[in-house]
PDB file of C-alpha atoms in Angstrom:
ATOM      1  CA  MET A  15     -26.302  14.431  -7.546  1.00  0.00           C
ATOM      2  CA  PRO A  16     -23.306  15.297  -9.438  1.00  0.00           C
ATOM      3  CA  VAL A  17     -20.865  13.174 -10.959  1.00  0.00           C
ATOM      4  CA  PRO A  18     -17.319  14.765 -10.541  1.00  0.00           C
ATOM      5  CA  GLN A  19     -15.299  15.552 -13.513  1.00  0.00           C
ATOM      6  CA  HIS A  20     -11.807  13.749 -14.069  1.00  0.00           C
ATOM      7  CA  ILE A  21      -9.101  16.008 -12.902  1.00  0.00           C
ATOM      8  CA  PHE A  22      -6.069  15.422 -14.632  1.00  0.00           C
ATOM      9  CA  GLU A  23      -3.764  17.857 -13.098  1.00  0.00           C
ATOM     10  CA  PRO A  24      -4.128  17.750  -9.277  1.00  0.00           C
ATOM     11  CA  PRO A  25      -2.278  19.696  -6.705  1.00  0.00           C
ATOM     12  CA  PHE A  26      -0.048  16.599  -6.075  1.00  0.00           C
ATOM     13  CA  ASN A  27       0.657  13.256  -7.454  1.00  0.00           C
ATOM     14  CA  ILE A  28      -0.930  10.213  -5.445  1.00  0.00           C
ATOM     15  CA  ILE A  29       0.275   7.078  -7.459  1.00  0.00           C
ATOM     16  CA  ARG A  30      -1.836   4.517  -5.426  1.00  0.00           C
ATOM     17  CA  SER A  31      -3.157   3.154  -2.308  1.00  0.00           C
ATOM     18  CA  SER A  32      -0.272   1.648  -0.265  1.00  0.00           C
ATOM     19  CA  HIS A  33      -0.806   0.576   3.316  1.00  0.00           C
ATOM     20  CA  VAL A  34      -3.192   0.390   6.141  1.00  0.00           C
ATOM     21  CA  VAL A  35      -2.095   0.709   9.942  1.00  0.00           C
ATOM     22  CA  LEU A  36      -4.510  -1.164  12.254  1.00  0.00           C
ATOM     23  CA  ASP A  37      -5.046  -1.048  16.055  1.00  0.00           C
ATOM     24  CA  VAL A  38      -5.345  -4.707  17.379  1.00  0.00           C
ATOM     25  CA  THR A  39      -6.116  -5.804  20.990  1.00  0.00           C
ATOM     26  CA  ASP A  40      -4.012  -9.163  20.536  1.00  0.00           C
ATOM     27  CA  LEU A  41      -1.088  -8.787  18.420  1.00  0.00           C
ATOM     28  CA  LYS A  42      -0.120 -12.466  18.445  1.00  0.00           C
ATOM     29  CA  LEU A  43      -3.564 -13.419  17.413  1.00  0.00           C
ATOM     30  CA  SER A  44      -3.861 -10.864  14.724  1.00  0.00           C
ATOM     31  CA  ARG A  45      -0.257 -11.845  13.281  1.00  0.00           C
ATOM     32  CA  GLU A  46      -1.176 -15.580  13.196  1.00  0.00           C
ATOM     33  CA  PHE A  47      -4.479 -14.651  11.172  1.00  0.00           C
ATOM     34  CA  TYR A  48      -2.677 -12.448   8.816  1.00  0.00           C
ATOM     35  CA  GLU A  49       0.280 -14.588   8.467  1.00  0.00           C
ATOM     36  CA  THR A  50      -0.696 -18.454   8.640  1.00  0.00           C
ATOM     37  CA  ILE A  51      -4.590 -18.084   7.476  1.00  0.00           C
ATOM     38  CA  VAL A  52      -4.413 -15.079   4.746  1.00  0.00           C
ATOM     39  CA  GLY A  53      -0.661 -15.741   3.783  1.00  0.00           C
ATOM     40  CA  LEU A  54       0.849 -12.199   4.287  1.00  0.00           C
ATOM     41  CA  HIS A  55       4.635 -12.282   4.984  1.00  0.00           C
ATOM     42  CA  VAL A  56       6.054 -10.710   8.046  1.00  0.00           C
ATOM     43  CA  GLU A  57       8.803  -8.334   7.215  1.00  0.00           C
ATOM     44  CA  ASP A  58       9.626  -7.207  10.888  1.00  0.00           C
ATOM     45  CA  ALA A  59       8.026  -7.375  14.457  1.00  0.00           C
ATOM     46  CA  ASP A  60       8.232  -6.654  17.814  1.00  0.00           C
ATOM     47  CA  ASP A  61       5.973  -6.788  21.041  1.00  0.00           C
ATOM     48  CA  ASN A  62       4.028  -3.892  19.997  1.00  0.00           C
ATOM     49  CA  VAL A  63       4.071  -3.894  16.094  1.00  0.00           C
ATOM     50  CA  VAL A  64       4.048  -6.179  13.174  1.00  0.00           C
ATOM     51  CA  TYR A  65       4.837  -5.196   9.663  1.00  0.00           C
ATOM     52  CA  LEU A  66       3.461  -7.443   6.610  1.00  0.00           C
ATOM     53  CA  ARG A  67       3.468  -7.429   2.859  1.00  0.00           C
ATOM     54  CA  ALA A  68       2.316  -9.511   0.026  1.00  0.00           C
ATOM     55  CA  ALA A  69       4.039 -11.613  -2.503  1.00  0.00           C
ATOM     56  CA  GLU A  70       4.260  -9.076  -5.304  1.00  0.00           C
ATOM     57  CA  GLU A  71       5.007  -6.213  -3.286  1.00  0.00           C
ATOM     58  CA  HIS A  72       8.636  -4.354  -3.272  1.00  0.00           C
ATOM     59  CA  GLN A  73       7.812  -2.280  -0.499  1.00  0.00           C
ATOM     60  CA  HIS A  74       8.666  -3.169   3.285  1.00  0.00           C
ATOM     61  CA  HIS A  75       4.940  -3.407   4.225  1.00  0.00           C
ATOM     62  CA  SER A  76       1.392  -2.771   3.279  1.00  0.00           C
ATOM     63  CA  LEU A  77      -0.358  -4.004   6.415  1.00  0.00           C
ATOM     64  CA  VAL A  78       0.766  -2.589  10.060  1.00  0.00           C
ATOM     65  CA  LEU A  79      -0.651  -4.091  13.060  1.00  0.00           C
ATOM     66  CA  ARG A  80      -0.359  -2.072  16.200  1.00  0.00           C
ATOM     67  CA  LYS A  81      -0.992  -3.291  19.793  1.00  0.00           C
ATOM     68  CA  ALA A  82      -3.659  -1.263  21.253  1.00  0.00           C
ATOM     69  CA  ALA A  83      -6.442  -1.245  23.991  1.00  0.00           C
ATOM     70  CA  VAL A  84      -9.177  -1.045  21.590  1.00  0.00           C
ATOM     71  CA  PRO A  85      -9.387  -1.973  17.866  1.00  0.00           C
ATOM     72  CA  ALA A  86      -9.602   0.834  15.269  1.00  0.00           C
ATOM     73  CA  CYS A  87      -8.155   1.965  11.961  1.00  0.00           C
ATOM     74  CA  ASN A  88      -5.227   4.428  12.666  1.00  0.00           C
ATOM     75  CA  ARG A  89      -4.249   5.113   9.334  1.00  0.00           C
ATOM     76  CA  LEU A  90      -4.546   4.755   5.463  1.00  0.00           C
ATOM     77  CA  GLY A  91      -1.464   5.370   3.457  1.00  0.00           C
ATOM     78  CA  PHE A  92      -1.031   6.364  -0.221  1.00  0.00           C
ATOM     79  CA  LYS A  93       2.289   6.737  -2.202  1.00  0.00           C
ATOM     80  CA  VAL A  94       3.023   9.836  -3.980  1.00  0.00           C
ATOM     81  CA  GLY A  95       5.038  10.285  -6.994  1.00  0.00           C
ATOM     82  CA  ASN A  96       8.223  12.003  -5.358  1.00  0.00           C
ATOM     83  CA  ASP A  97       9.333  13.944  -2.477  1.00  0.00           C
ATOM     84  CA  GLY A  98       8.469  17.286  -4.166  1.00  0.00           C
ATOM     85  CA  ASP A  99       4.754  16.106  -3.902  1.00  0.00           C
ATOM     86  CA  LEU A 100       4.877  15.912  -0.467  1.00  0.00           C
ATOM     87  CA  ASP A 101       5.422  19.604  -0.191  1.00  0.00           C
ATOM     88  CA  LYS A 102       2.774  20.273  -2.653  1.00  0.00           C
ATOM     89  CA  ALA A 103       0.525  18.437  -0.766  1.00  0.00           C
ATOM     90  CA  ALA A 104       1.598  20.325   2.463  1.00  0.00           C
ATOM     91  CA  ARG A 105       0.926  23.792   0.839  1.00  0.00           C
ATOM     92  CA  PHE A 106      -2.648  22.148  -0.662  1.00  0.00           C
ATOM     93  CA  LEU A 107      -3.597  21.245   3.292  1.00  0.00           C
ATOM     94  CA  SER A 108      -2.393  24.646   4.460  1.00  0.00           C
ATOM     95  CA  GLU A 109      -4.353  26.762   1.828  1.00  0.00           C
ATOM     96  CA  ASN A 110      -7.620  24.584   2.664  1.00  0.00           C
ATOM     97  CA  GLY A 111      -7.088  24.877   6.415  1.00  0.00           C
ATOM     98  CA  LEU A 112      -6.590  21.207   7.046  1.00  0.00           C
ATOM     99  CA  ALA A 113      -4.088  20.349  10.004  1.00  0.00           C
ATOM    100  CA  HIS A 114      -1.040  18.273   9.085  1.00  0.00           C
ATOM    101  CA  GLY A 115       2.449  17.530   9.875  1.00  0.00           C
ATOM    102  CA  PHE A 116       5.469  15.448   8.960  1.00  0.00           C
ATOM    103  CA  ALA A 117       6.128  12.499  11.052  1.00  0.00           C
ATOM    104  CA  ASP A 118       8.913   9.856  11.378  1.00  0.00           C
ATOM    105  CA  ARG A 119       7.525   6.603  10.395  1.00  0.00           C
ATOM    106  CA  PRO A 120       9.653   3.303  10.475  1.00  0.00           C
ATOM    107  CA  PHE A 121      10.743   1.973   7.285  1.00  0.00           C
ATOM    108  CA  GLN A 122       9.330   5.049   5.481  1.00  0.00           C
ATOM    109  CA  GLY A 123      10.765   8.300   4.091  1.00  0.00           C
ATOM    110  CA  ARG A 124       9.436  11.577   4.841  1.00  0.00           C
ATOM    111  CA  THR A 125       5.873  10.791   5.738  1.00  0.00           C
ATOM    112  CA  LEU A 126       3.087  13.605   5.991  1.00  0.00           C
ATOM    113  CA  GLN A 127       0.178  12.778   8.079  1.00  0.00           C
ATOM    114  CA  PHE A 128      -3.178  14.677   7.955  1.00  0.00           C
ATOM    115  CA  THR A 129      -6.753  13.992   8.709  1.00  0.00           C
ATOM    116  CA  ASP A 130      -9.114  15.053   6.039  1.00  0.00           C
ATOM    117  CA  PRO A 131     -12.354  17.367   6.251  1.00  0.00           C
ATOM    118  CA  PHE A 132     -14.501  14.073   7.016  1.00  0.00           C
ATOM    119  CA  GLY A 133     -12.527  12.450   9.568  1.00  0.00           C
ATOM    120  CA  PHE A 134     -10.168   9.946   7.652  1.00  0.00           C
ATOM    121  CA  GLN A 135      -6.775   9.809   8.972  1.00  0.00           C
ATOM    122  CA  ILE A 136      -4.396   9.796   5.977  1.00  0.00           C
ATOM    123  CA  GLU A 137      -0.483   9.537   5.622  1.00  0.00           C
ATOM    124  CA  LEU A 138       1.500  10.122   2.391  1.00  0.00           C
ATOM    125  CA  TYR A 139       5.111   9.227   1.502  1.00  0.00           C
ATOM    126  CA  ALA A 140       7.062   8.967  -1.509  1.00  0.00           C
ATOM    127  CA  SER A 141       9.801   6.274  -0.646  1.00  0.00           C
ATOM    128  CA  MET A 142       9.729   2.879   1.488  1.00  0.00           C
ATOM    129  CA  GLU A 143      12.509   0.623   2.056  1.00  0.00           C
ATOM    130  CA  ARG A 144      12.630  -1.890  -0.390  1.00  0.00           C
ATOM    131  CA  ARG A 145      12.682  -5.844  -0.375  1.00  0.00           C
ATOM    132  CA  PRO A 146      12.927  -8.288  -2.785  1.00  0.00           C
ATOM    133  CA  HIS A 147       9.560  -9.514  -3.946  1.00  0.00           C
ATOM    134  CA  LEU A 148       8.456 -13.160  -3.339  1.00  0.00           C
ATOM    135  CA  LEU A 149       6.418 -13.548  -6.515  1.00  0.00           C
ATOM    136  CA  ARG A 150       8.510 -16.684  -7.436  1.00  0.00           C
ATOM    137  CA  ARG A 151       8.942 -17.937  -3.837  1.00  0.00           C
ATOM    138  CA  TYR A 152       5.900 -20.365  -4.113  1.00  0.00           C
ATOM    139  CA  ASP A 153       7.856 -22.278  -1.251  1.00  0.00           C
ATOM    140  CA  LEU A 154       6.552 -19.412   0.870  1.00  0.00           C
ATOM    141  CA  TYR A 155       3.037 -19.218  -0.237  1.00  0.00           C
ATOM    142  CA  ARG A 156       0.226 -19.727   2.155  1.00  0.00           C
ATOM    143  CA  GLY A 157      -3.556 -18.862   2.559  1.00  0.00           C
ATOM    144  CA  CYS A 158      -4.966 -17.280  -0.415  1.00  0.00           C
ATOM    145  CA  HIS A 159      -1.590 -16.222  -1.929  1.00  0.00           C
ATOM    146  CA  PRO A 160      -1.982 -12.418  -1.714  1.00  0.00           C
ATOM    147  CA  GLN A 161      -0.120 -10.668  -4.025  1.00  0.00           C
ATOM    148  CA  ARG A 162      -0.566  -6.779  -3.427  1.00  0.00           C
ATOM    149  CA  LEU A 163      -2.722  -4.360  -1.596  1.00  0.00           C
ATOM    150  CA  ASP A 164      -5.467  -3.392  -3.938  1.00  0.00           C
ATOM    151  CA  HIS A 165      -7.758  -0.733  -2.399  1.00  0.00           C
ATOM    152  CA  PHE A 166      -9.620   0.690   0.630  1.00  0.00           C
ATOM    153  CA  ASN A 167     -13.440   1.403   1.163  1.00  0.00           C
ATOM    154  CA  VAL A 168     -14.603   3.730   3.761  1.00  0.00           C
ATOM    155  CA  PHE A 169     -18.027   4.439   5.400  1.00  0.00           C
ATOM    156  CA  ALA A 170     -18.599   8.388   5.007  1.00  0.00           C
ATOM    157  CA  ALA A 171     -21.170  10.121   6.685  1.00  0.00           C
ATOM    158  CA  GLU A 172     -21.014  12.814   3.884  1.00  0.00           C
ATOM    159  CA  VAL A 173     -20.764  10.827   0.642  1.00  0.00           C
ATOM    160  CA  GLN A 174     -21.041  13.622  -2.351  1.00  0.00           C
ATOM    161  CA  ASP A 175     -18.538  16.039  -0.180  1.00  0.00           C
ATOM    162  CA  THR A 176     -16.201  13.264   0.366  1.00  0.00           C
ATOM    163  CA  VAL A 177     -16.188  12.167  -3.236  1.00  0.00           C
ATOM    164  CA  ASP A 178     -15.853  15.847  -4.592  1.00  0.00           C
ATOM    165  CA  PHE A 179     -12.621  16.396  -2.172  1.00  0.00           C
ATOM    166  CA  TYR A 180     -10.940  13.366  -3.421  1.00  0.00           C
ATOM    167  CA  ALA A 181     -11.754  14.273  -7.113  1.00  0.00           C
ATOM    168  CA  ARG A 182      -9.947  17.458  -6.251  1.00  0.00           C
ATOM    169  CA  LEU A 183      -6.851  15.348  -5.462  1.00  0.00           C
ATOM    170  CA  GLY A 184      -7.130  13.417  -9.077  1.00  0.00           C
ATOM    171  CA  PHE A 185      -8.980  10.330  -7.811  1.00  0.00           C
ATOM    172  CA  ARG A 186     -11.331   9.332 -10.898  1.00  0.00           C
ATOM    173  CA  LEU A 187     -14.572   7.896 -10.687  1.00  0.00           C
ATOM    174  CA  THR A 188     -15.051   4.346 -12.269  1.00  0.00           C
ATOM    175  CA  GLU A 189     -18.395   3.506 -11.069  1.00  0.00           C
ATOM    176  CA  TYR A 190     -21.087   4.459  -8.871  1.00  0.00           C
ATOM    177  CA  ALA A 191     -24.521   3.598  -7.141  1.00  0.00           C
ATOM    178  CA  GLU A 192     -27.231   6.258  -7.209  1.00  0.00           C
ATOM    179  CA  GLU A 193     -30.765   6.706  -5.950  1.00  0.00           C
ATOM    180  CA  ASP A 194     -33.333   6.439  -8.775  1.00  0.00           C
ATOM    181  CA  GLY A 195     -35.337   9.698  -9.777  1.00  0.00           C
ATOM    182  CA  PRO A 196     -34.409  13.143 -10.610  1.00  0.00           C
ATOM    183  CA  ASN A 197     -33.040  13.901  -7.313  1.00  0.00           C
ATOM    184  CA  GLY A 198     -31.171  10.765  -6.534  1.00  0.00           C
ATOM    185  CA  ARG A 199     -28.240  10.795  -4.366  1.00  0.00           C
ATOM    186  CA  ILE A 200     -24.894   9.234  -4.795  1.00  0.00           C
ATOM    187  CA  ALA A 201     -24.816   6.417  -2.090  1.00  0.00           C
ATOM    188  CA  ALA A 202     -21.446   4.718  -3.013  1.00  0.00           C
ATOM    189  CA  ALA A 203     -18.673   5.682  -5.230  1.00  0.00           C
ATOM    190  CA  TRP A 204     -15.254   3.824  -6.569  1.00  0.00           C
ATOM    191  CA  MET A 205     -12.449   5.899  -7.286  1.00  0.00           C
ATOM    192  CA  HIS A 206      -8.946   5.146  -8.623  1.00  0.00           C
ATOM    193  CA  ARG A 207      -5.377   6.596  -9.023  1.00  0.00           C
ATOM    194  CA  LYS A 208      -3.551   3.368 -10.503  1.00  0.00           C
ATOM    195  CA  GLY A 209      -5.751   2.528 -13.535  1.00  0.00           C
ATOM    196  CA  ASN A 210      -8.032  -0.389 -11.873  1.00  0.00           C
ATOM    197  CA  VAL A 211     -11.442   0.045 -10.679  1.00  0.00           C
ATOM    198  CA  HIS A 212     -10.426   1.565  -7.342  1.00  0.00           C
ATOM    199  CA  ASP A 213      -7.896   2.626  -4.891  1.00  0.00           C
ATOM    200  CA  PHE A 214     -10.407   4.213  -2.705  1.00  0.00           C
ATOM    201  CA  ALA A 215     -14.236   3.530  -2.385  1.00  0.00           C
ATOM    202  CA  ILE A 216     -16.566   5.844  -0.341  1.00  0.00           C
ATOM    203  CA  THR A 217     -19.841   4.231   1.013  1.00  0.00           C
ATOM    204  CA  ASN A 218     -22.748   6.085   2.683  1.00  0.00           C
ATOM    205  CA  GLY A 219     -22.922   5.271   6.407  1.00  0.00           C
ATOM    206  CA  LYS A 220     -21.980   5.978   9.748  1.00  0.00           C
ATOM    207  CA  GLY A 221     -18.374   7.586   9.435  1.00  0.00           C
ATOM    208  CA  PRO A 222     -15.538   8.170   9.435  1.00  0.00           C
ATOM    209  CA  ARG A 223     -14.999   4.303   9.566  1.00  0.00           C
ATOM    210  CA  LEU A 224     -12.993   1.905   7.531  1.00  0.00           C
ATOM    211  CA  HIS A 225     -15.487  -0.579   5.739  1.00  0.00           C
ATOM    212  CA  HIS A 226     -12.727  -2.861   4.406  1.00  0.00           C
ATOM    213  CA  PHE A 227      -9.187  -3.121   2.928  1.00  0.00           C
ATOM    214  CA  ALA A 228      -8.502  -5.522   0.160  1.00  0.00           C
ATOM    215  CA  TYR A 229      -5.692  -7.595  -1.296  1.00  0.00           C
ATOM    216  CA  TRP A 230      -5.565  -8.715  -4.915  1.00  0.00           C
ATOM    217  CA  THR A 231      -5.179 -12.606  -5.146  1.00  0.00           C
ATOM    218  CA  PRO A 232      -3.850 -14.479  -8.557  1.00  0.00           C
ATOM    219  CA  THR A 233      -7.314 -16.620  -9.225  1.00  0.00           C
ATOM    220  CA  ALA A 234     -10.639 -17.278  -8.000  1.00  0.00           C
ATOM    221  CA  MET A 235      -9.535 -20.420  -6.891  1.00  0.00           C
ATOM    222  CA  ASP A 236      -7.072 -19.329  -4.448  1.00  0.00           C
ATOM    223  CA  ILE A 237     -10.095 -17.282  -2.822  1.00  0.00           C
ATOM    224  CA  ILE A 238     -12.073 -20.543  -2.528  1.00  0.00           C
ATOM    225  CA  HIS A 239      -8.755 -22.272  -1.070  1.00  0.00           C
ATOM    226  CA  LEU A 240      -8.973 -19.584   1.600  1.00  0.00           C
ATOM    227  CA  CYS A 241     -12.458 -20.757   2.731  1.00  0.00           C
ATOM    228  CA  ASP A 242     -11.147 -24.191   3.072  1.00  0.00           C
ATOM    229  CA  VAL A 243      -8.381 -23.093   4.891  1.00  0.00           C
ATOM    230  CA  MET A 244     -10.267 -20.854   7.199  1.00  0.00           C
ATOM    231  CA  ALA A 245     -12.855 -23.732   7.695  1.00  0.00           C
ATOM    232  CA  SER A 246     -10.114 -26.367   8.964  1.00  0.00           C
ATOM    233  CA  GLN A 247      -8.783 -23.831  11.269  1.00  0.00           C
ATOM    234  CA  GLY A 248     -11.551 -22.921  13.061  1.00  0.00           C
ATOM    235  CA  PHE A 249     -12.396 -19.466  11.391  1.00  0.00           C
ATOM    236  CA  VAL A 250     -15.849 -20.467   9.736  1.00  0.00           C
ATOM    237  CA  LYS A 251     -17.548 -17.536  11.655  1.00  0.00           C
ATOM    238  CA  ASN A 252     -15.051 -15.220  10.396  1.00  0.00           C
ATOM    239  CA  ILE A 253     -16.272 -15.681   6.769  1.00  0.00           C
ATOM    240  CA  GLU A 254     -18.621 -12.915   6.385  1.00  0.00           C
ATOM    241  CA  ARG A 255     -19.683 -12.787   2.793  1.00  0.00           C
ATOM    242  CA  GLY A 256     -19.245 -14.817  -0.377  1.00  0.00           C
ATOM    243  CA  PRO A 257     -17.239 -16.105  -2.251  1.00  0.00           C
ATOM    244  CA  GLY A 258     -18.976 -14.236  -5.095  1.00  0.00           C
ATOM    245  CA  ARG A 259     -18.889 -12.212  -7.833  1.00  0.00           C
ATOM    246  CA  HIS A 260     -19.556  -8.310  -7.756  1.00  0.00           C
ATOM    247  CA  GLY A 261     -21.397  -6.502 -10.372  1.00  0.00           C
ATOM    248  CA  ILE A 262     -19.452  -3.307  -9.538  1.00  0.00           C
ATOM    249  CA  SER A 263     -15.867  -3.913 -10.375  1.00  0.00           C
ATOM    250  CA  ASN A 264     -16.687  -7.341 -11.943  1.00  0.00           C
ATOM    251  CA  ALA A 265     -14.443  -8.824  -9.192  1.00  0.00           C
ATOM    252  CA  PHE A 266     -14.472 -12.161  -7.718  1.00  0.00           C
ATOM    253  CA  PHE A 267     -14.614 -11.791  -3.855  1.00  0.00           C
ATOM    254  CA  LEU A 268     -14.644 -12.867  -0.409  1.00  0.00           C
ATOM    255  CA  TYR A 269     -15.285 -10.821   2.868  1.00  0.00           C
ATOM    256  CA  VAL A 270     -13.520 -12.022   6.145  1.00  0.00           C
ATOM    257  CA  ARG A 271     -13.268 -10.615   9.741  1.00  0.00           C
ATOM    258  CA  ASP A 272     -10.000 -10.460  11.433  1.00  0.00           C
ATOM    259  CA  PRO A 273      -9.916 -11.507  15.196  1.00  0.00           C
ATOM    260  CA  ASP A 274     -10.667  -7.815  16.088  1.00  0.00           C
ATOM    261  CA  GLY A 275     -13.441  -7.531  13.506  1.00  0.00           C
ATOM    262  CA  HIS A 276     -11.491  -5.349  10.839  1.00  0.00           C
ATOM    263  CA  ARG A 277     -12.766  -6.382   7.447  1.00  0.00           C
ATOM    264  CA  LEU A 278     -10.637  -7.745   4.870  1.00  0.00           C
ATOM    265  CA  GLU A 279     -11.506  -8.539   1.218  1.00  0.00           C
ATOM    266  CA  LEU A 280      -9.713 -10.888  -1.014  1.00  0.00           C
ATOM    267  CA  TYR A 281     -10.370  -9.861  -4.586  1.00  0.00           C
ATOM    268  CA  THR A 282      -9.379 -10.690  -8.018  1.00  0.00           C
ATOM    269  CA  SER A 283     -10.516 -10.258 -11.631  1.00  0.00           C
ATOM    270  CA  ASP A 284     -11.382  -6.570 -11.992  1.00  0.00           C
ATOM    271  CA  TYR A 285     -10.557  -4.411 -15.148  1.00  0.00           C
ATOM    272  CA  PHE A 286      -8.480  -1.572 -16.475  1.00  0.00           C
ATOM    273  CA  THR A 287      -9.680   1.868 -16.510  1.00  0.00           C
ATOM    274  CA  GLY A 288      -6.658   4.091 -17.196  1.00  0.00           C
ATOM    275  CA  ASP A 289      -8.013   5.671 -20.445  1.00  0.00           C
ATOM    276  CA  HIS A 290      -8.401   9.298 -19.984  1.00  0.00           C
ATOM    277  CA  ASP A 291     -11.696   9.121 -21.317  1.00  0.00           C
ATOM    278  CA  HIS A 292     -13.117   6.105 -19.405  1.00  0.00           C
ATOM    279  CA  GLU A 293     -16.504   7.036 -18.506  1.00  0.00           C
ATOM    280  CA  PRO A 294     -18.106   6.053 -15.097  1.00  0.00           C
ATOM    281  CA  LEU A 295     -20.735   3.501 -14.965  1.00  0.00           C
ATOM    282  CA  ARG A 296     -24.037   4.202 -13.050  1.00  0.00           C
ATOM    283  CA  TRP A 297     -25.807   1.441 -11.025  1.00  0.00           C
ATOM    284  CA  SER A 298     -29.376   1.904  -9.635  1.00  0.00           C
ATOM    285  CA  LEU A 299     -29.082   1.561  -5.877  1.00  0.00           C
ATOM    286  CA  ARG A 300     -32.016  -0.896  -6.181  1.00  0.00           C
ATOM    287  CA  ASP A 301     -30.068  -3.260  -8.888  1.00  0.00           C
ATOM    288  CA  PRO A 302     -29.662  -6.695  -6.990  1.00  0.00           C
ATOM    289  CA  ARG A 303     -26.692  -7.420  -9.584  1.00  0.00           C
ATOM    290  CA  ARG A 304     -24.403  -4.457  -8.208  1.00  0.00           C
ATOM    291  CA  GLN A 305     -23.662  -6.035  -5.062  1.00  0.00           C
ATOM    292  CA  THR A 306     -23.475  -9.640  -6.371  1.00  0.00           C
ATOM    293  CA  LEU A 307     -23.630 -10.120 -10.272  1.00  0.00           C
ATOM    294  CA  TRP A 308     -25.649 -13.248  -9.183  1.00  0.00           C
ATOM    295  CA  GLY A 309     -28.225 -11.364  -7.378  1.00  0.00           C
ATOM    296  CA  ALA A 310     -27.328 -12.384  -3.704  1.00  0.00           C
ATOM    297  CA  PRO A 311     -27.656  -9.238  -1.371  1.00  0.00           C
ATOM    298  CA  ALA A 312     -25.107  -8.547   1.284  1.00  0.00           C
ATOM    299  CA  PRO A 313     -25.940  -9.161   5.007  1.00  0.00           C
ATOM    300  CA  ARG A 314     -26.842  -6.547   7.541  1.00  0.00           C
ATOM    301  CA  SER A 315     -23.356  -6.366   9.016  1.00  0.00           C
ATOM    302  CA  TRP A 316     -21.844  -5.506   5.873  1.00  0.00           C
ATOM    303  CA  PHE A 317     -23.856  -2.067   5.756  1.00  0.00           C
ATOM    304  CA  GLU A 318     -23.697  -1.407   9.485  1.00  0.00           C
ATOM    305  CA  GLN A 319     -20.400  -2.494  10.877  1.00  0.00           C
ATOM    306  CA  GLY A 320     -16.806  -1.029  10.490  1.00  0.00           C
ATOM    307  CA  SER A 321     -13.735  -0.124  11.948  1.00  0.00           C
ATOM    308  CA  PRO A 322     -13.460   3.420  13.753  1.00  0.00           C
ATOM    309  CA  PHE A 323     -10.375   5.740  13.197  1.00  0.00           C
ATOM    310  CA  THR A 324      -8.427   6.325  16.070  1.00  0.00           C
ATOM    311  CA  GLY A 325      -9.668   9.463  18.283  1.00  0.00           C
ATOM    312  CA  GLN A 326     -12.692  10.328  15.523  1.00  0.00           C
ATOM    313  CA  THR A 327     -15.992  10.679  16.431  1.00  0.00           C
ATOM    314  CA  VAL A 328     -18.344   8.712  14.376  1.00  0.00           C
ATOM    315  CA  ARG A 329     -21.295  10.893  13.034  1.00  0.00           C
ATOM    316  CA  ASP A 330     -24.494   9.615  11.304  1.00  0.00           C
ATOM    317  CA  PRO A 331     -25.129  10.028   7.718  1.00  0.00           C
ATOM    318  CA  LYS A 332     -26.589  12.826   6.100  1.00  0.00           C
ATOM    319  CA  PHE A 333     -29.175  10.359   4.558  1.00  0.00           C
ATOM    320  CA  VAL A 334     -30.039   6.575   4.895  1.00  0.00           C
ATOM    321  CA  ALA A 335     -29.638   4.673   1.628  1.00  0.00           C
ATOM    322  CA  ASP A 336     -32.411   2.212   0.622  1.00  0.00           C
ATOM    323  CA  VAL A 337     -30.234  -0.711   0.044  1.00  0.00           C
ATOM    324  CA  LEU A 338     -31.033  -4.624  -0.442  1.00  0.00           C
ATOM    325  CA  VAL A 339     -30.056  -6.441   2.422  1.00  0.00           C
ATOM    326  CA  ALA A 340     -29.791 -10.240   2.947  1.00  0.00           C
ATOM    327  CA  ASP A 341     -32.707 -11.706   5.246  1.00  0.00           C
TER     328      ASP A 341
END
């Protein structure tokens, strides 16, 4: 199926992935997991919401935990270049018949919220309250020493259409997995705005659902250390996959599940993609190295389980991809 062309003058300027808003059923337990096990830093909290960030981030939050009756992904947040980009985005959404509105969000400047054509709930902002980064506060480091939010990965029922839509917004394809043969369909795509492998990955499956969100760690040893921390703190069953080395992105990874089942990736060692003539790398869907460079396939849960978006109906995918699954 067609690979989208890079668009260098999109209708508005998205800078990068910024934050995720999760609905959780036990706020105290979720806070403990992300703060004391993973190692994020709490900036503000009350009985209904907790705001966290990583050590390298100046922004007030990159993870928001909201107390709710059922677990879900509430929003994915992206930072835009300036306040004028929010008005440009509103015009684009109006011209394309997409419902949207400006909302007051704590610690954020003017925030534009919308639901894309595929059910993914997005918010855009240009400014957020700033805090001193904690990069050199090694006395505060815990868990895997997360540095910054890196990317989102979603399950999309209409992969090609979703890829094409975000390509219109300036997301550039870096790598993709495709069926073999003359009529092969794209089953997953990795797209970026900030010059790494991805800000937004789109995976074939029942959607709209959040597959995972990821934080960058300084080294692979920090990820391995998190395995030890989780094992010693009673979270062995929350380690879903890894540690390992992806073929796609070249990153060293670990996938864990939080107390509500939301999937978090810890991630390091991908590569630069900022050159305007960077060409996307194609992977065969049947190549065992794409999931893990060492050849180990992912478990079935990794292909089937994800977090629904609040209030959105989950749809079956247009096709079922023939992927390698661990026994």
